[in-house]
Tab-separated table of C-alpha atoms in Angstrom:
chain	number	residue	atom	x	y	z
A	517	UNK	CA	33.045	-28.576	-18.519
A	518	UNK	CA	35.471	-26.958	-20.023
A	519	UNK	CA	38.537	-28.857	-22.922
A	520	UNK	CA	41.065	-26.605	-21.543
A	521	UNK	CA	42.512	-26.078	-25.159
A	522	UNK	CA	43.222	-23.268	-26.352
A	523	UNK	CA	41.233	-22.731	-28.957
A	524	UNK	CA	39.227	-20.058	-27.359
A	525	UNK	CA	42.344	-17.900	-29.203
A	526	UNK	CA	40.614	-18.586	-32.664
A	527	UNK	CA	37.453	-17.760	-31.127
A	528	UNK	CA	36.751	-13.211	-30.573
A	529	UNK	CA	34.548	-14.488	-28.095
A	530	UNK	CA	35.115	-13.641	-23.589
A	531	UNK	CA	33.289	-15.345	-21.091
A	532	UNK	CA	31.841	-12.121	-19.709
A	533	UNK	CA	29.686	-12.473	-23.151
A	534	UNK	CA	27.734	-16.072	-21.832
A	535	UNK	CA	25.299	-14.213	-19.622
A	536	UNK	CA	22.913	-10.776	-19.970
A	537	UNK	CA	24.239	-7.784	-18.142
A	538	UNK	CA	26.022	-5.140	-18.017
A	539	UNK	CA	29.299	-5.794	-18.295
A	540	UNK	CA	28.331	-8.284	-21.296
A	541	UNK	CA	26.921	-5.504	-23.013
A	542	UNK	CA	30.164	-2.864	-22.548
A	543	UNK	CA	32.074	-6.203	-24.399
A	544	UNK	CA	31.078	-6.536	-27.191
A	545	UNK	CA	30.753	-2.991	-27.758
A	546	UNK	CA	34.101	-2.601	-27.816
A	547	UNK	CA	34.429	-5.455	-30.037
A	548	UNK	CA	32.384	-3.893	-32.279
A	549	UNK	CA	35.863	-0.948	-31.970
A	550	UNK	CA	37.770	-3.641	-32.934
A	551	UNK	CA	38.785	-4.573	-29.388
A	552	UNK	CA	40.628	-7.970	-28.584
A	553	UNK	CA	38.126	-9.047	-26.149
A	554	UNK	CA	41.242	-10.615	-24.263
A	555	UNK	CA	41.948	-7.316	-23.575
A	556	UNK	CA	37.923	-5.353	-22.820
A	557	UNK	CA	38.016	-8.414	-20.419
A	558	UNK	CA	41.253	-8.502	-18.192
A	559	UNK	CA	39.874	-4.714	-17.948
A	560	UNK	CA	36.496	-5.011	-17.288
A	561	UNK	CA	36.888	-7.891	-14.475
A	562	UNK	CA	40.192	-5.393	-12.639
A	563	UNK	CA	37.509	-2.786	-12.447
A	564	UNK	CA	34.797	-5.463	-11.196
A	565	UNK	CA	37.141	-6.622	-8.514
A	566	UNK	CA	38.449	-3.106	-7.280
A	567	UNK	CA	34.286	-2.599	-6.193
A	568	UNK	CA	33.020	-6.084	-4.624
A	569	UNK	CA	36.168	-7.511	-3.695
A	570	UNK	CA	35.091	-6.292	0.300
A	571	UNK	CA	31.319	-6.685	0.129
A	572	UNK	CA	30.724	-9.793	0.738
A	573	UNK	CA	32.514	-13.357	1.138
A	574	UNK	CA	31.888	-16.754	-0.910
A	575	UNK	CA	31.010	-20.172	0.269
A	576	UNK	CA	32.094	-23.123	-1.083
A	577	UNK	CA	29.849	-26.357	-0.040
A	578	UNK	CA	31.008	-26.733	2.866
A	579	UNK	CA	30.997	-23.669	4.313
A	580	UNK	CA	34.331	-22.930	3.550
A	581	UNK	CA	35.019	-18.900	1.982
A	582	UNK	CA	36.625	-17.188	-0.964
A	583	UNK	CA	37.665	-13.597	-1.709
A	584	UNK	CA	35.325	-12.159	-4.345
A	585	UNK	CA	37.800	-11.314	-7.571
A	586	UNK	CA	41.446	-13.186	-8.818
A	587	UNK	CA	44.070	-10.716	-8.606
A	588	UNK	CA	44.764	-10.362	-13.005
A	589	UNK	CA	47.974	-10.168	-15.622
A	590	UNK	CA	47.050	-9.114	-18.942
A	591	UNK	CA	49.408	-9.026	-21.950
A	592	UNK	CA	49.918	-7.327	-25.102
A	593	UNK	CA	51.997	-5.801	-26.948
A	594	UNK	CA	52.806	-2.075	-26.465
A	595	UNK	CA	50.869	-0.073	-28.978
A	596	UNK	CA	46.919	-2.156	-27.841
A	597	UNK	CA	45.401	0.732	-26.465
A	598	UNK	CA	46.144	-0.197	-22.470
A	599	UNK	CA	45.944	2.818	-20.955
A	600	UNK	CA	42.784	3.862	-23.935
A	601	UNK	CA	40.568	1.452	-22.005
A	602	UNK	CA	42.277	2.212	-18.476
A	603	UNK	CA	40.542	5.357	-19.817
A	604	UNK	CA	37.448	4.094	-20.422
A	605	UNK	CA	36.957	1.392	-17.504
A	606	UNK	CA	39.102	1.312	-14.440
A	607	UNK	CA	40.188	5.697	-14.848
A	608	UNK	CA	36.145	6.925	-13.522
A	609	UNK	CA	36.332	4.396	-10.493
A	610	UNK	CA	40.068	5.112	-9.704
A	611	UNK	CA	39.098	9.531	-10.465
A	612	UNK	CA	36.011	9.059	-7.646
A	613	UNK	CA	37.744	7.286	-4.786
A	614	UNK	CA	40.463	9.822	-4.975
A	615	UNK	CA	38.273	12.793	-4.973
A	616	UNK	CA	35.190	11.898	-2.773
A	617	UNK	CA	35.867	13.629	0.865
A	618	UNK	CA	35.363	12.647	3.911
A	619	UNK	CA	35.611	15.533	5.669
A	620	UNK	CA	33.418	16.594	7.762
A	621	UNK	CA	31.373	13.391	8.029
A	622	UNK	CA	30.725	12.069	11.521
A	623	UNK	CA	32.228	10.114	13.419
A	624	UNK	CA	30.645	6.697	14.241
A	625	UNK	CA	31.703	4.725	16.492
A	626	UNK	CA	35.112	5.152	17.371
A	627	UNK	CA	36.040	4.663	13.820
A	628	UNK	CA	37.966	7.944	12.041
A	629	UNK	CA	35.836	8.925	8.419
A	630	UNK	CA	38.473	8.347	5.508
A	631	UNK	CA	38.754	6.829	2.576
A	632	UNK	CA	38.762	3.853	2.332
A	633	UNK	CA	40.086	2.749	-1.101
A	634	UNK	CA	42.885	2.609	-1.985
A	635	UNK	CA	44.309	2.267	-5.402
A	636	UNK	CA	48.120	2.411	-5.953
A	637	UNK	CA	50.885	1.423	-8.828
A	638	UNK	CA	54.234	0.860	-6.415
A	639	UNK	CA	54.843	-2.544	-7.527
A	640	UNK	CA	56.691	-3.194	-3.780
A	641	UNK	CA	55.604	-4.915	-0.583
A	642	UNK	CA	56.497	-2.168	1.620
A	643	UNK	CA	54.402	0.324	-0.239
A	644	UNK	CA	51.824	-3.124	-0.832
A	645	UNK	CA	51.702	-2.697	3.993
A	646	UNK	CA	51.723	0.807	4.156
A	647	UNK	CA	48.869	0.827	1.933
A	648	UNK	CA	47.438	-1.991	3.597
A	649	UNK	CA	47.766	-0.329	7.451
A	650	UNK	CA	45.768	2.381	6.057
A	651	UNK	CA	43.075	1.468	4.132
A	652	UNK	CA	40.408	-1.478	3.708
A	653	UNK	CA	40.092	-2.241	0.219
A	654	UNK	CA	43.718	-2.134	-1.250
A	655	UNK	CA	43.834	-2.451	-5.294
A	656	UNK	CA	48.207	-2.587	-7.594
A	657	UNK	CA	46.291	-1.455	-10.865
A	658	UNK	CA	48.416	-1.165	-13.037
A	659	UNK	CA	49.751	0.139	-16.606
A	660	UNK	CA	52.857	-0.425	-16.524
A	661	UNK	CA	53.018	-4.237	-14.392
A	662	UNK	CA	56.416	-5.377	-16.009
A	663	UNK	CA	56.985	-4.787	-11.845
A	664	UNK	CA	54.537	-6.597	-10.455
A	665	UNK	CA	55.417	-10.459	-11.535
A	666	UNK	CA	58.966	-10.064	-9.533
A	667	UNK	CA	56.957	-8.532	-6.409
A	668	UNK	CA	54.210	-11.460	-6.760
A	669	UNK	CA	58.109	-13.978	-6.642
A	670	UNK	CA	59.997	-12.034	-4.374
A	671	UNK	CA	57.248	-11.060	-1.595
A	672	UNK	CA	54.878	-14.319	-2.781
A	673	UNK	CA	54.548	-15.609	0.900
A	674	UNK	CA	52.960	-12.403	2.234
A	675	UNK	CA	51.064	-11.801	-0.511
A	676	UNK	CA	49.086	-14.617	-1.715
A	677	UNK	CA	47.892	-14.680	2.227
A	678	UNK	CA	46.470	-11.016	1.458
A	679	UNK	CA	44.603	-11.442	-1.570
A	680	UNK	CA	42.806	-14.924	0.637
A	681	UNK	CA	42.310	-12.941	3.419
A	682	UNK	CA	43.810	-14.067	5.698
A	683	UNK	CA	44.990	-11.219	7.137
A	684	UNK	CA	48.656	-10.803	8.154
A	685	UNK	CA	50.133	-10.905	12.519
A	686	UNK	CA	53.265	-10.336	11.920
A	687	UNK	CA	53.804	-7.739	8.656
A	688	UNK	CA	57.255	-5.784	8.213
A	689	UNK	CA	56.770	-2.672	7.982
A	690	UNK	CA	60.282	-0.215	8.610
A	691	UNK	CA	62.101	-1.306	11.838
A	692	UNK	CA	59.180	-2.597	13.243
A	693	UNK	CA	56.005	-5.109	12.950
A	694	UNK	CA	52.649	-4.764	12.962
A	695	UNK	CA	48.697	-6.724	12.175
A	696	UNK	CA	46.741	-6.263	9.219
A	697	UNK	CA	43.466	-7.744	10.329
A	698	UNK	CA	41.464	-10.730	7.575
A	699	UNK	CA	39.068	-8.125	7.238
A	700	UNK	CA	40.999	-5.462	5.219
A	701	UNK	CA	40.154	-7.209	1.451
A	702	UNK	CA	43.772	-6.324	-0.850
A	703	UNK	CA	43.968	-7.690	-4.787
A	704	UNK	CA	46.800	-7.534	-7.748
A	705	UNK	CA	45.347	-6.589	-11.623
A	706	UNK	CA	48.347	-5.001	-13.949
A	707	UNK	CA	48.816	-5.377	-17.556
A	708	UNK	CA	52.375	-6.330	-18.844
A	709	UNK	CA	54.164	-6.286	-22.625
A	710	UNK	CA	55.122	-9.632	-23.705
A	711	UNK	CA	58.960	-9.700	-23.984
A	712	UNK	CA	59.119	-8.085	-20.204
A	713	UNK	CA	56.646	-10.579	-19.174
A	714	UNK	CA	58.509	-13.704	-21.379
A	715	UNK	CA	62.299	-12.598	-18.872
A	716	UNK	CA	59.162	-13.583	-15.945
A	717	UNK	CA	57.810	-16.480	-17.205
A	718	UNK	CA	60.325	-19.139	-16.207
A	719	UNK	CA	60.847	-18.505	-12.383
A	720	UNK	CA	56.350	-19.117	-12.844
A	721	UNK	CA	56.835	-22.379	-14.555
A	722	UNK	CA	59.024	-23.284	-10.731
A	723	UNK	CA	57.085	-21.796	-8.357
A	724	UNK	CA	59.573	-21.098	-5.749
A	725	UNK	CA	58.503	-19.585	-3.393
A	726	UNK	CA	55.851	-22.132	-3.445
A	727	UNK	CA	52.294	-20.501	-1.788
A	728	UNK	CA	50.930	-20.854	-6.098
A	729	UNK	CA	50.507	-16.785	-5.772
A	730	UNK	CA	50.313	-17.528	-9.596
A	731	UNK	CA	47.893	-20.006	-9.032
A	732	UNK	CA	45.358	-17.304	-7.761
A	733	UNK	CA	45.919	-15.357	-10.697
A	734	UNK	CA	43.579	-15.551	-14.112
A	735	UNK	CA	46.037	-14.365	-17.398
A	736	UNK	CA	45.410	-13.298	-19.852
A	737	UNK	CA	47.029	-12.298	-23.493
A	738	UNK	CA	46.006	-10.247	-26.230
A	739	UNK	CA	47.687	-12.451	-29.695
A	740	UNK	CA	50.342	-9.404	-31.888
A	741	UNK	CA	47.940	-8.645	-34.596
A	742	UNK	CA	46.751	-5.940	-36.342
A	743	UNK	CA	45.429	-2.933	-35.270
A	744	UNK	CA	41.699	-2.436	-36.246
A	745	UNK	CA	40.540	0.245	-33.981
A	746	UNK	CA	41.879	4.161	-34.333
A	747	UNK	CA	42.950	5.599	-31.181
A	748	UNK	CA	40.374	8.263	-29.932
A	749	UNK	CA	37.485	6.165	-31.890
A	750	UNK	CA	35.305	5.664	-28.801
A	751	UNK	CA	33.200	7.103	-27.540
A	752	UNK	CA	33.609	7.292	-23.509
A	753	UNK	CA	29.782	8.761	-23.200
A	754	UNK	CA	28.916	5.192	-24.826
A	755	UNK	CA	25.635	3.790	-22.569
A	756	UNK	CA	27.229	0.286	-21.570
A	757	UNK	CA	30.477	1.603	-20.450
A	758	UNK	CA	28.687	4.756	-19.163
A	759	UNK	CA	26.365	1.717	-17.428
A	760	UNK	CA	29.610	-0.516	-15.775
A	761	UNK	CA	30.968	3.323	-14.209
A	762	UNK	CA	27.193	4.177	-12.180
A	763	UNK	CA	28.206	0.567	-11.401
A	764	UNK	CA	30.607	0.713	-9.854
A	765	UNK	CA	30.005	4.217	-7.727
A	766	UNK	CA	27.462	1.933	-6.638
A	767	UNK	CA	28.971	-0.273	-4.742
A	768	UNK	CA	31.993	2.348	-4.403
A	769	UNK	CA	29.052	3.850	-1.872
A	770	UNK	CA	28.223	0.792	-1.099
A	771	UNK	CA	31.478	-0.487	0.234
A	772	UNK	CA	31.799	3.078	2.362
A	773	UNK	CA	29.054	1.713	3.869
A	774	UNK	CA	29.800	-1.049	4.999
A	775	UNK	CA	33.343	0.029	6.906
A	776	UNK	CA	31.598	3.209	8.240
A	777	UNK	CA	28.816	0.876	9.781
A	778	UNK	CA	30.886	-1.566	11.006
A	779	UNK	CA	27.416	-4.533	8.627
A	780	UNK	CA	29.146	-8.158	8.948
A	781	UNK	CA	29.952	-8.832	6.002
A	782	UNK	CA	28.043	-11.225	3.999
A	783	UNK	CA	28.182	-14.486	3.154
A	784	UNK	CA	27.294	-15.191	-0.377
A	785	UNK	CA	26.080	-18.224	-1.623
A	786	UNK	CA	25.308	-20.523	-4.681
A	787	UNK	CA	21.854	-22.679	-5.859
A	788	UNK	CA	21.687	-26.014	-5.686
A	789	UNK	CA	23.094	-25.887	-9.973
A	790	UNK	CA	25.704	-23.900	-8.867
A	791	UNK	CA	26.517	-25.986	-6.530
A	792	UNK	CA	26.518	-29.156	-8.865
A	793	UNK	CA	28.696	-27.781	-10.819
A	794	UNK	CA	31.562	-26.487	-9.393
A	795	UNK	CA	32.197	-29.864	-7.640
A	796	UNK	CA	31.864	-31.081	-10.605
A	797	UNK	CA	34.158	-28.396	-12.074
A	798	UNK	CA	36.583	-28.895	-9.278
A	799	UNK	CA	36.885	-32.972	-9.830
A	800	UNK	CA	37.036	-32.993	-13.886
A	801	UNK	CA	40.191	-29.741	-13.530
A	802	UNK	CA	41.838	-32.319	-10.780
A	803	UNK	CA	41.893	-35.099	-13.392
A	804	UNK	CA	42.220	-33.380	-16.205
A	805	UNK	CA	45.692	-32.313	-14.566
A	806	UNK	CA	47.176	-35.367	-13.707
A	807	UNK	CA	48.284	-35.627	-17.701
A	808	UNK	CA	49.853	-31.985	-17.285
A	809	UNK	CA	53.840	-31.371	-16.365
A	810	UNK	CA	53.982	-29.952	-13.078
A	811	UNK	CA	53.528	-25.982	-12.985
A	812	UNK	CA	50.484	-26.974	-14.894
A	813	UNK	CA	48.958	-29.427	-12.605
A	814	UNK	CA	48.777	-27.156	-9.272
A	815	UNK	CA	47.476	-23.371	-11.414
A	816	UNK	CA	44.695	-26.117	-13.096
A	817	UNK	CA	44.587	-27.635	-9.515
A	818	UNK	CA	42.637	-24.367	-8.527
A	819	UNK	CA	40.162	-24.024	-11.939
A	820	UNK	CA	37.837	-24.342	-9.115
A	821	UNK	CA	38.999	-22.187	-6.984
A	822	UNK	CA	39.721	-18.721	-9.418
A	823	UNK	CA	35.877	-20.199	-10.703
A	824	UNK	CA	34.370	-19.831	-7.795
A	825	UNK	CA	36.186	-16.154	-6.621
A	826	UNK	CA	34.941	-15.127	-10.119
A	827	UNK	CA	31.272	-15.892	-9.978
A	828	UNK	CA	31.150	-14.136	-6.922
A	829	UNK	CA	32.382	-10.791	-8.399
A	830	UNK	CA	30.024	-11.173	-11.384
A	831	UNK	CA	27.566	-11.683	-9.702
A	832	UNK	CA	27.520	-8.606	-6.962
A	833	UNK	CA	28.789	-6.452	-9.426
A	834	UNK	CA	25.160	-7.522	-11.724
A	835	UNK	CA	23.163	-7.872	-8.522
A	836	UNK	CA	24.447	-7.568	-5.185
A	837	UNK	CA	24.224	-9.223	-2.158
A	838	UNK	CA	21.657	-10.074	-2.719
A	839	UNK	CA	20.324	-13.608	-4.205
A	840	UNK	CA	22.762	-17.368	-4.715
A	841	UNK	CA	24.578	-16.812	-7.691
A	842	UNK	CA	23.617	-18.790	-10.773
A	843	UNK	CA	24.030	-22.341	-12.781
A	844	UNK	CA	24.114	-19.691	-15.551
A	845	UNK	CA	27.234	-17.397	-13.637
A	846	UNK	CA	29.117	-20.131	-12.898
A	847	UNK	CA	29.307	-22.080	-16.243
A	848	UNK	CA	30.122	-18.301	-17.343
A	849	UNK	CA	33.224	-17.996	-14.119
A	850	UNK	CA	34.020	-21.979	-15.476
A	851	UNK	CA	34.452	-20.511	-18.951
A	852	UNK	CA	36.564	-16.876	-17.751
A	853	UNK	CA	38.912	-19.801	-15.453
A	854	UNK	CA	39.343	-22.776	-18.684
A	855	UNK	CA	40.909	-19.647	-20.716
A	856	UNK	CA	43.128	-18.335	-17.627
A	857	UNK	CA	44.755	-21.562	-18.212
A	858	UNK	CA	44.665	-21.815	-21.836
A	859	UNK	CA	46.782	-18.737	-21.424
A	860	UNK	CA	48.654	-19.432	-18.910
A	861	UNK	CA	50.000	-22.208	-20.767
A	862	UNK	CA	50.947	-19.523	-24.634
A	863	UNK	CA	52.492	-17.479	-22.105
A	864	UNK	CA	54.072	-20.122	-19.782
A	865	UNK	CA	55.241	-22.027	-22.714
A	866	UNK	CA	59.084	-22.375	-23.503
A	867	UNK	CA	60.515	-23.423	-26.630
A	868	UNK	CA	63.133	-26.987	-25.178
A	869	UNK	CA	66.397	-26.228	-24.983
A	870	UNK	CA	68.977	-28.102	-27.822
A	871	UNK	CA	72.140	-29.956	-26.097
A	872	UNK	CA	75.020	-29.958	-27.237
A	873	UNK	CA	75.203	-32.714	-29.512
A	874	UNK	CA	71.841	-31.005	-30.952
A	875	UNK	CA	73.978	-27.713	-31.313
A	876	UNK	CA	76.476	-29.004	-32.791
A	877	UNK	CA	73.980	-31.275	-35.064
A	878	UNK	CA	73.160	-27.985	-36.382
A	879	UNK	CA	76.233	-26.625	-37.407
A	880	UNK	CA	77.145	-29.717	-38.850
A	881	UNK	CA	74.787	-29.238	-41.001
A	882	UNK	CA	74.589	-25.678	-41.945
A	883	UNK	CA	78.399	-26.163	-43.628
A	884	UNK	CA	77.238	-29.751	-45.201
A	885	UNK	CA	74.407	-27.064	-46.852
A	886	UNK	CA	76.875	-24.789	-47.731
A	887	UNK	CA	79.101	-28.168	-49.451
A	888	UNK	CA	76.363	-29.541	-51.272
A	889	UNK	CA	75.341	-25.883	-53.014
A	890	UNK	CA	78.332	-26.103	-54.675
A	891	UNK	CA	79.700	-29.947	-55.244
A	892	UNK	CA	76.111	-31.173	-54.752
A	893	UNK	CA	74.409	-33.399	-53.078
A	894	UNK	CA	77.307	-36.419	-52.666
A	895	UNK	CA	80.063	-34.717	-50.807
A	896	UNK	CA	83.146	-36.810	-49.017
A	897	UNK	CA	83.668	-37.579	-45.426
A	898	UNK	CA	87.073	-37.178	-45.082
A	899	UNK	CA	87.082	-33.436	-46.155
A	900	UNK	CA	83.833	-32.528	-44.439
A	901	UNK	CA	86.177	-34.141	-41.489
A	902	UNK	CA	89.408	-32.020	-42.920
A	903	UNK	CA	86.524	-29.481	-42.552
A	904	UNK	CA	85.401	-28.581	-39.283
A	905	UNK	CA	87.946	-26.668	-37.654
A	906	UNK	CA	86.470	-23.859	-39.838
A	907	UNK	CA	82.958	-23.554	-38.131
A	908	UNK	CA	84.558	-24.948	-34.569
A	909	UNK	CA	83.890	-28.192	-34.081
A	910	UNK	CA	86.152	-30.490	-32.909
A	911	UNK	CA	87.171	-34.051	-34.394
A	912	UNK	CA	85.279	-35.396	-31.503
A	913	UNK	CA	82.215	-33.107	-32.189
A	914	UNK	CA	82.443	-34.116	-35.841
A	915	UNK	CA	81.486	-37.887	-35.257
A	916	UNK	CA	78.419	-37.571	-31.679
A	917	UNK	CA	76.254	-34.492	-33.757
A	918	UNK	CA	77.136	-36.385	-37.951
A	919	UNK	CA	75.319	-39.581	-36.541
A	920	UNK	CA	72.465	-37.690	-34.616
A	921	UNK	CA	71.624	-35.905	-38.355
A	922	UNK	CA	71.201	-39.455	-39.766
A	923	UNK	CA	68.336	-40.972	-37.402
A	924	UNK	CA	67.184	-37.195	-38.478
A	925	UNK	CA	66.791	-38.556	-41.206
A	926	UNK	CA	68.884	-34.998	-43.059
A	927	UNK	CA	71.941	-37.118	-44.504
A	928	UNK	CA	72.309	-40.862	-45.009
A	929	UNK	CA	76.323	-42.258	-44.992
A	930	UNK	CA	77.346	-45.166	-47.190
A	931	UNK	CA	81.023	-45.452	-46.992
A	932	UNK	CA	83.334	-42.328	-47.880
A	933	UNK	CA	80.384	-40.450	-48.859
A	934	UNK	CA	77.024	-38.758	-47.359
A	935	UNK	CA	74.009	-37.722	-49.716
A	936	UNK	CA	72.069	-35.331	-48.515
A	937	UNK	CA	68.491	-35.834	-48.380
A	938	UNK	CA	66.825	-32.772	-48.487
A	939	UNK	CA	68.831	-31.271	-51.515
A	940	UNK	CA	68.618	-34.493	-53.676
A	941	UNK	CA	65.952	-34.303	-56.582
A	942	UNK	CA	65.338	-38.001	-56.320
A	943	UNK	CA	64.991	-38.926	-51.964
A	944	UNK	CA	66.937	-41.617	-50.692
A	945	UNK	CA	70.152	-42.829	-52.749
A	946	UNK	CA	69.984	-46.155	-54.646
A	947	UNK	CA	71.634	-48.666	-51.663
A	948	UNK	CA	75.019	-50.206	-53.379
A	949	UNK	CA	75.716	-53.450	-53.124
């Protein structure tokens, strides 16, 4: 079981490398080309979810099911090659889907031949609802994800049902209402920059809507670093990348076949060892969650669900609907979800705001420092009090801020004398008798 620490950010690796397969080969190649593992993993995750989310349901030990694949949000700097990686992973799948020919195909039952996929970039509720009415599997996919976070906040009650595969009985569309069936699938995969993300991060700390859409989302983060690869240095035809693209196309065809034949969606199960691992991680993650703030507690409480979703998507991508999810795949997904929690902690970290007294203490210290530089570390309290008007502090604010500096060990006051400790060569002053 993962310890839910931030140590993974110091290790140049990704969960997909834990199991052999197409994704492991692709991410290993990208890492050798200087790509950050988190960036590569985010694109490969999006690629996998697009083509697997319709194919099967993933079974909990109690028989309940979840949809394969997690929504993802990846945060990195603007110059770190988001678009370039997308061109190597998700863009070929999108192009393949958009260029498929459906004209002239026979009608099966009452279903007219049409593309069951919709990949959209318009991050609005209206665009999502429109796409869900027309297609069977919809993905909001964008490398400019600054608009996705407001959408997740304002339309969480709608999106969380679509992400969970629950459908909508009465969704507003224009001036009327429509229904969206439970057979349809929806996911979000967005990349954004650190600045726009921080603007909306405070909303992720509160979960205002109470639906926890962000708790179902996998987050990843690429810290700022010196570029280690030149644009255009990748080989788009490299065997590992090509293998993932070809596999994605095969799964697109399999999805179309399921939609056209109205095939019953299979239920993908876990081996006994994987089931035991899943139950163990669910218990441990909920126990670990008790030591975190409320918004992190609720996010960590869904650790096992995110892991199960990702395990299902990974199995479908590598092996199809045959067989059962193995222990190795579940352990990989455990790491994936733990890395997501670590990224979520980093991305939502917020320095505590200073109280008014603490802010005044910093202002007062700047005055004390300036005086101590010119006149030495031993200063008159009376003189300092008379100078506070120059820095915008009242006498009352001065009287409140000075004891705080004493508590912090920055100054020591004896009678009318103040000693500024950081500039004293011999440390604390000798106390007078």
